[in-house]
Short mmCIF file of C-alpha atoms and ligand atoms in Angstrom, two decimals:
data_model
loop_
_atom_site.label_atom_id
_atom_site.label_comp_id
_atom_site.label_asym_id
_atom_site.label_seq_id
_atom_site.Cartn_x
_atom_site.Cartn_y
_atom_site.Cartn_z
CA MET A 1 76.47 97.88 68.42
CA ALA A 2 72.72 98.36 68.01
CA ILE A 3 70.67 98.20 71.13
CA TYR A 4 66.87 98.52 71.64
CA LEU A 5 65.31 100.87 74.02
CA ASN A 6 61.56 101.53 74.33
CA GLY A 7 60.54 100.90 70.84
CA GLN A 8 63.54 101.90 68.91
CA PHE A 9 66.78 100.46 67.69
CA MET A 10 69.82 102.89 68.13
CA PRO A 11 73.53 102.98 68.74
CA ILE A 12 74.38 102.31 72.48
CA GLU A 13 75.91 105.84 72.83
CA GLU A 14 72.48 107.37 72.08
CA ALA A 15 70.55 105.39 74.46
CA LYS A 16 69.34 107.55 77.49
CA ILE A 17 66.93 106.63 80.48
CA SER A 18 65.56 108.89 83.22
CA VAL A 19 67.34 108.94 86.63
CA LEU A 20 63.95 108.29 88.07
CA ASP A 21 63.69 104.96 86.22
CA ARG A 22 62.67 102.35 89.08
CA GLY A 23 65.29 100.02 87.75
CA PHE A 24 67.93 102.74 88.61
CA ILE A 25 66.35 103.76 91.80
CA PHE A 26 65.17 100.41 93.32
CA GLY A 27 66.45 97.59 91.01
CA ASP A 28 62.80 97.16 90.33
CA GLY A 29 62.96 94.93 87.23
CA VAL A 30 63.75 91.68 85.70
CA TYR A 31 66.14 90.38 82.89
CA GLU A 32 67.00 87.41 80.72
CA VAL A 33 70.24 86.27 79.06
CA ILE A 34 69.71 84.26 75.80
CA PRO A 35 72.51 82.58 73.93
CA VAL A 36 72.47 82.89 70.10
CA TYR A 37 74.16 80.17 67.96
CA SER A 38 74.49 80.64 64.25
CA LEU A 39 72.10 83.69 64.46
CA ARG A 40 69.42 81.51 66.19
CA ALA A 41 68.18 82.34 69.78
CA PHE A 42 68.55 79.12 71.63
CA ARG A 43 65.43 77.88 73.47
CA LEU A 44 63.79 81.45 73.00
CA GLN A 45 60.26 80.02 74.08
CA GLU A 46 61.87 78.72 77.38
CA HIS A 47 63.58 81.95 78.01
CA LEU A 48 60.38 83.97 77.20
CA ARG A 49 58.45 81.56 79.63
CA ARG A 50 61.02 82.14 82.42
CA LEU A 51 60.83 86.01 81.76
CA GLN A 52 57.08 85.75 82.20
CA HIS A 53 57.60 83.80 85.45
CA SER A 54 60.06 86.66 86.57
CA LEU A 55 57.48 89.29 85.55
CA ASP A 56 54.64 87.55 87.44
CA GLY A 57 56.95 87.29 90.50
CA ILE A 58 57.36 91.07 90.49
CA ARG A 59 53.66 91.72 89.42
CA LEU A 60 54.62 93.55 86.25
CA ALA A 61 52.50 93.09 83.19
CA ASN A 62 54.49 91.85 80.20
CA PRO A 63 54.98 94.79 77.83
CA HIS A 64 55.07 92.42 74.75
CA SER A 65 53.30 89.36 73.35
CA GLU A 66 55.44 86.31 72.68
CA SER A 67 55.32 87.06 68.85
CA GLU A 68 56.42 90.65 69.52
CA TRP A 69 59.33 89.43 71.59
CA VAL A 70 60.38 86.90 68.86
CA ASN A 71 60.21 89.61 66.36
CA LEU A 72 62.24 92.04 68.49
CA VAL A 73 64.83 89.46 69.31
CA ASN A 74 65.40 88.40 65.69
CA GLN A 75 65.74 92.10 64.71
CA LEU A 76 68.40 92.65 67.45
CA ILE A 77 70.43 89.55 66.24
CA ALA A 78 70.19 90.78 62.67
CA ARG A 79 71.47 94.25 63.59
CA ASN A 80 74.44 93.02 65.43
CA SER A 81 77.45 91.34 63.99
CA GLY A 82 78.71 87.80 64.81
CA GLU A 83 76.94 84.45 64.25
CA ASP A 84 77.13 83.74 68.09
CA GLN A 85 75.90 86.29 70.39
CA TYR A 86 74.25 86.60 73.80
CA LEU A 87 71.22 88.81 74.31
CA TYR A 88 70.44 90.74 77.39
CA LEU A 89 66.76 91.62 77.90
CA HIS A 90 65.88 94.07 80.74
CA ILE A 91 62.46 95.28 81.83
CA THR A 92 61.80 97.76 84.60
CA ARG A 93 58.63 99.12 86.17
CA GLY A 94 59.32 102.39 84.42
CA VAL A 95 59.79 105.99 85.41
CA ALA A 96 57.96 107.49 88.26
CA LYS A 97 58.29 109.79 91.36
CA ARG A 98 60.36 107.98 93.90
CA ASP A 99 57.87 105.95 96.16
CA HIS A 100 58.51 102.32 97.11
CA ALA A 101 54.96 101.23 96.26
CA PHE A 102 54.07 100.64 92.66
CA PRO A 103 53.21 103.76 90.63
CA GLN A 104 49.40 104.20 90.52
CA PRO A 105 48.20 104.28 87.72
CA PRO A 106 50.98 101.99 86.32
CA VAL A 107 53.50 103.77 84.07
CA THR A 108 54.95 102.36 80.82
CA PRO A 109 57.69 99.82 81.63
CA THR A 110 61.27 100.42 80.37
CA VAL A 111 62.37 97.78 77.85
CA PHE A 112 66.13 97.56 77.06
CA MET A 113 67.82 94.97 74.95
CA MET A 114 71.48 94.50 73.93
CA SER A 115 73.67 91.94 72.28
CA SER A 116 77.24 90.86 72.95
CA PRO A 117 79.66 88.51 71.25
CA LEU A 118 79.40 84.92 72.69
CA PRO A 119 82.87 83.21 72.65
CA SER A 120 83.23 79.57 73.50
CA PRO A 121 84.97 78.97 76.68
CA PRO A 122 88.71 79.14 76.05
CA ALA A 123 90.64 75.65 75.63
CA GLU A 124 92.65 76.47 78.69
CA LEU A 125 89.60 76.54 80.89
CA LEU A 126 88.29 73.30 79.51
CA HIS A 127 91.63 71.65 80.13
CA SER A 128 92.31 73.05 83.67
CA GLY A 129 88.81 73.53 85.07
CA ILE A 130 88.01 76.57 87.28
CA ALA A 131 88.53 77.41 90.86
CA CYS A 132 85.56 78.24 93.17
CA ILE A 133 84.98 79.22 96.65
CA THR A 134 82.03 78.42 98.79
CA ALA A 135 79.96 81.28 100.39
CA PRO A 136 76.86 81.59 102.52
CA ASP A 137 73.83 82.21 100.30
CA ASN A 138 72.63 85.37 101.84
CA ARG A 139 70.26 86.26 98.99
CA TRP A 140 66.50 86.63 99.34
CA LEU A 141 64.03 83.75 99.18
CA ARG A 142 62.72 84.40 95.57
CA CYS A 143 66.05 83.42 93.58
CA ASP A 144 63.68 81.83 91.01
CA ILE A 145 63.04 85.43 89.87
CA LYS A 146 65.63 86.67 87.52
CA SER A 147 65.85 90.05 89.26
CA ILE A 148 68.01 93.01 88.16
CA ALA A 149 68.69 93.65 91.86
CA LEU A 150 71.85 91.65 91.74
CA LEU A 151 73.83 93.23 94.70
CA PRO A 152 74.20 89.96 96.65
CA ASN A 153 75.34 88.13 93.53
CA VAL A 154 77.70 90.92 92.70
CA LEU A 155 79.24 90.73 96.15
CA LEU A 156 79.40 87.00 96.20
CA ARG A 157 81.11 86.95 92.79
CA GLN A 158 83.47 89.58 93.84
CA MET A 159 84.40 87.49 96.93
CA ALA A 160 85.29 84.77 94.44
CA VAL A 161 87.28 87.05 92.27
CA ASP A 162 89.17 88.47 95.33
CA ALA A 163 90.19 84.86 96.18
CA GLY A 164 91.46 84.31 92.60
CA CYS A 165 88.46 82.24 91.74
CA ALA A 166 85.96 82.18 88.94
CA GLU A 167 82.70 81.57 90.91
CA ALA A 168 81.15 81.36 94.44
CA ILE A 169 79.13 78.21 95.10
CA LEU A 170 76.45 79.15 97.44
CA ILE A 171 75.34 77.33 100.61
CA ARG A 172 72.13 78.06 102.33
CA ASN A 173 71.73 77.97 106.09
CA ASN A 174 75.04 76.10 106.18
CA GLU A 175 72.99 73.00 105.14
CA PHE A 176 72.62 72.57 101.34
CA MET A 177 73.92 73.90 98.04
CA THR A 178 71.83 76.10 95.92
CA GLU A 179 73.74 77.35 92.79
CA GLY A 180 76.51 79.60 91.85
CA ALA A 181 76.41 83.54 91.99
CA ALA A 182 75.53 83.46 88.35
CA SER A 183 75.45 79.84 87.33
CA ASN A 184 73.99 76.44 88.30
CA ILE A 185 76.11 73.79 89.99
CA PHE A 186 75.99 70.02 89.66
CA VAL A 187 77.69 67.40 91.94
CA VAL A 188 78.97 64.06 90.77
CA LYS A 189 79.30 61.13 93.13
CA ASN A 190 79.91 57.49 92.18
CA GLY A 191 78.96 58.09 88.61
CA THR A 192 75.68 59.84 89.33
CA LEU A 193 74.98 63.45 88.37
CA LEU A 194 73.21 65.13 91.27
CA ALA A 195 71.31 68.47 90.66
CA PRO A 196 69.56 70.60 93.20
CA PRO A 197 65.74 70.97 92.71
CA LYS A 198 64.33 73.92 91.00
CA ASP A 199 62.67 75.72 93.79
CA ASN A 200 62.40 79.29 95.09
CA LEU A 201 66.08 79.16 96.14
CA MET A 202 67.73 78.98 92.73
CA LEU A 203 67.30 80.31 89.28
CA PRO A 204 65.81 77.54 86.89
CA GLY A 205 68.71 77.51 84.38
CA ILE A 206 68.05 76.73 80.78
CA THR A 207 71.47 75.19 80.51
CA TYR A 208 70.76 73.17 83.61
CA ASP A 209 67.70 71.77 81.85
CA VAL A 210 69.91 71.00 78.73
CA VAL A 211 72.48 69.15 80.85
CA LEU A 212 69.78 66.96 82.60
CA GLU A 213 68.09 66.17 79.31
CA LEU A 214 71.52 65.14 77.83
CA ALA A 215 71.99 62.89 80.92
CA ALA A 216 68.52 61.40 80.52
CA ALA A 217 69.00 60.77 76.77
CA ASN A 218 72.37 59.25 77.12
CA GLY A 219 71.70 56.91 79.95
CA ILE A 220 73.76 58.91 82.60
CA PRO A 221 72.48 58.23 86.05
CA HIS A 222 71.14 61.51 87.52
CA GLU A 223 69.04 62.48 90.52
CA VAL A 224 67.40 65.83 91.23
CA ARG A 225 67.28 66.41 94.97
CA LYS A 226 68.65 68.64 97.76
CA ILE A 227 72.40 68.40 97.98
CA ALA A 228 73.91 68.63 101.44
CA VAL A 229 76.99 70.93 102.00
CA ALA A 230 78.97 67.77 102.96
CA GLU A 231 78.31 66.29 99.53
CA VAL A 232 79.72 69.27 97.83
CA PHE A 233 83.00 68.87 99.74
CA ALA A 234 82.99 64.99 99.16
CA ALA A 235 82.25 65.31 95.43
CA ASP A 236 84.14 63.25 92.74
CA GLU A 237 83.35 66.15 90.43
CA LEU A 238 81.75 69.57 90.42
CA LEU A 239 80.30 71.17 87.28
CA LEU A 240 79.11 74.62 86.59
CA THR A 241 76.58 75.60 83.87
CA SER A 242 75.34 78.82 82.33
CA SER A 243 74.20 80.28 79.07
CA THR A 244 77.44 82.17 78.67
CA ARG A 245 79.89 79.66 80.13
CA GLU A 246 78.20 76.36 78.90
CA VAL A 247 79.53 73.39 80.99
CA LEU A 248 82.73 73.77 82.98
CA ALA A 249 84.56 71.54 85.45
CA ILE A 250 85.32 72.99 88.93
CA THR A 251 88.71 71.51 89.92
CA GLN A 252 89.41 73.57 92.97
CA LEU A 253 87.15 74.34 95.80
CA ASP A 254 88.24 76.73 98.63
CA ALA A 255 91.83 76.35 97.51
CA LYS A 256 91.84 72.48 97.68
CA PRO A 257 91.64 70.20 94.68
CA VAL A 258 88.33 68.57 93.91
CA SER A 259 89.13 64.89 93.78
CA THR A 260 92.22 64.58 91.42
CA GLY A 261 92.18 68.37 90.77
CA LYS A 262 91.59 67.65 87.05
CA PRO A 263 88.39 67.67 84.92
CA GLY A 264 86.81 64.15 85.42
CA ALA A 265 84.99 61.61 83.19
CA MET A 266 81.53 63.10 83.77
CA PHE A 267 82.66 66.52 82.67
CA ALA A 268 84.39 64.93 79.56
CA ARG A 269 81.17 63.10 78.56
CA LEU A 270 78.80 65.91 79.31
CA HIS A 271 81.12 68.44 77.59
CA LYS A 272 81.27 66.36 74.49
CA LEU A 273 77.46 65.82 74.42
CA TYR A 274 76.95 69.51 74.95
CA GLN A 275 79.24 70.43 71.98
CA GLU A 276 77.42 67.85 69.75
CA PHE A 277 74.18 69.25 70.77
CA LYS A 278 75.36 72.80 70.01
CA ARG A 279 76.53 71.66 66.55
CA ASP A 280 73.67 69.43 65.63
CA VAL A 281 70.67 71.16 67.43
CA MET A 282 71.37 74.65 68.66
CA ARG A 283 72.91 75.76 65.32
CA LYS A 284 70.14 74.21 63.27
CA SER A 285 66.77 74.83 64.93
CA GLN A 286 64.98 77.26 67.13
CA ASP A 287 65.12 74.74 69.90
N1 PDD B 1 73.04 84.13 84.74
N2 PDD B 1 71.81 81.00 88.35
C1 PDD B 1 72.05 82.22 88.35
C2 PDD B 1 71.97 82.95 89.68
C3 PDD B 1 72.24 82.99 87.17
O1 PDD B 1 72.52 84.26 87.14
C4 PDD B 1 72.37 82.24 85.95
C5 PDD B 1 72.69 82.88 84.61
C6 PDD B 1 72.14 80.87 86.02
C7 PDD B 1 72.21 79.96 84.79
O2 PDD B 1 71.13 80.11 83.98
P1 PDD B 1 71.03 79.83 82.42
O3 PDD B 1 71.66 78.45 82.12
O4 PDD B 1 69.64 79.97 81.86
O5 PDD B 1 72.11 80.83 81.81
C8 PDD B 1 71.90 80.27 87.29
C9 PDD B 1 73.34 84.86 83.37
C10 PDD B 1 74.23 84.20 82.40
C11 PDD B 1 73.81 86.25 83.70
O6 PDD B 1 73.36 86.84 84.71
O7 PDD B 1 74.63 86.83 83.03
#
């Protein structure tokens, strides 16, 4: 597996970073996860735009221009095997003497990229759906930044795993649903797809955008608005999206069935549209 670190491609075993890297010491960095279908990075421009938003959010200058990123990403794809991959891009504020404040003058950021195989979700998961728990969203107030400081997300996901579940659905202030620990969540009620608004309390998912676009293009009623916790528990269907898990039905919540306990009609429709989109668009263009 070829990775990229600070200007060079190399085998992962040879990659070394300093223990003083601010990513290691403070979690002072941001990342992106980009799916690749048929060797094409999906929505690369949108991912790079979100990366810029994250870098702006932590006041770190972008170490590369857009064309440099495109070139690096394409090289990384070509150096790794498999038509479908997911890329991990990681930028930290670099190596400096330990001090919370930014190094002055700034140091060179650390840039790391790797690729992993991207399997489609197994048929079994599509058939049965996944189980989730709800958990209080105890993260910070800048969840729109794709920060590498993921300890709250790690603990929340582990709570789900400890309960035999695949994901934690996060509830802010005991009032409204934000997203999953590493995914976006949609609620379906009376045939309408409900999505929480892209604000500072959730990561603006690229898959979330695709699902809303598919809904709009196919006449599926949809609304983007705050979703009260009671609406999550009264949902006809719950859906989960992410670059690595595509669209999945959530069929159990807090050990109780969601509606019938089986993937519903909205899931079936969106999953089909997503697979067609993957085949006809993602595998054929840079969009
Ligand atoms: N996570 N919300 C959070 C907190 C996430 O970490 C992710 C993705 C998403 C979905 O975003 P997208 O559709 O752009 O993948 C929402 C990635 C996959 C990860 O951390 O591995």
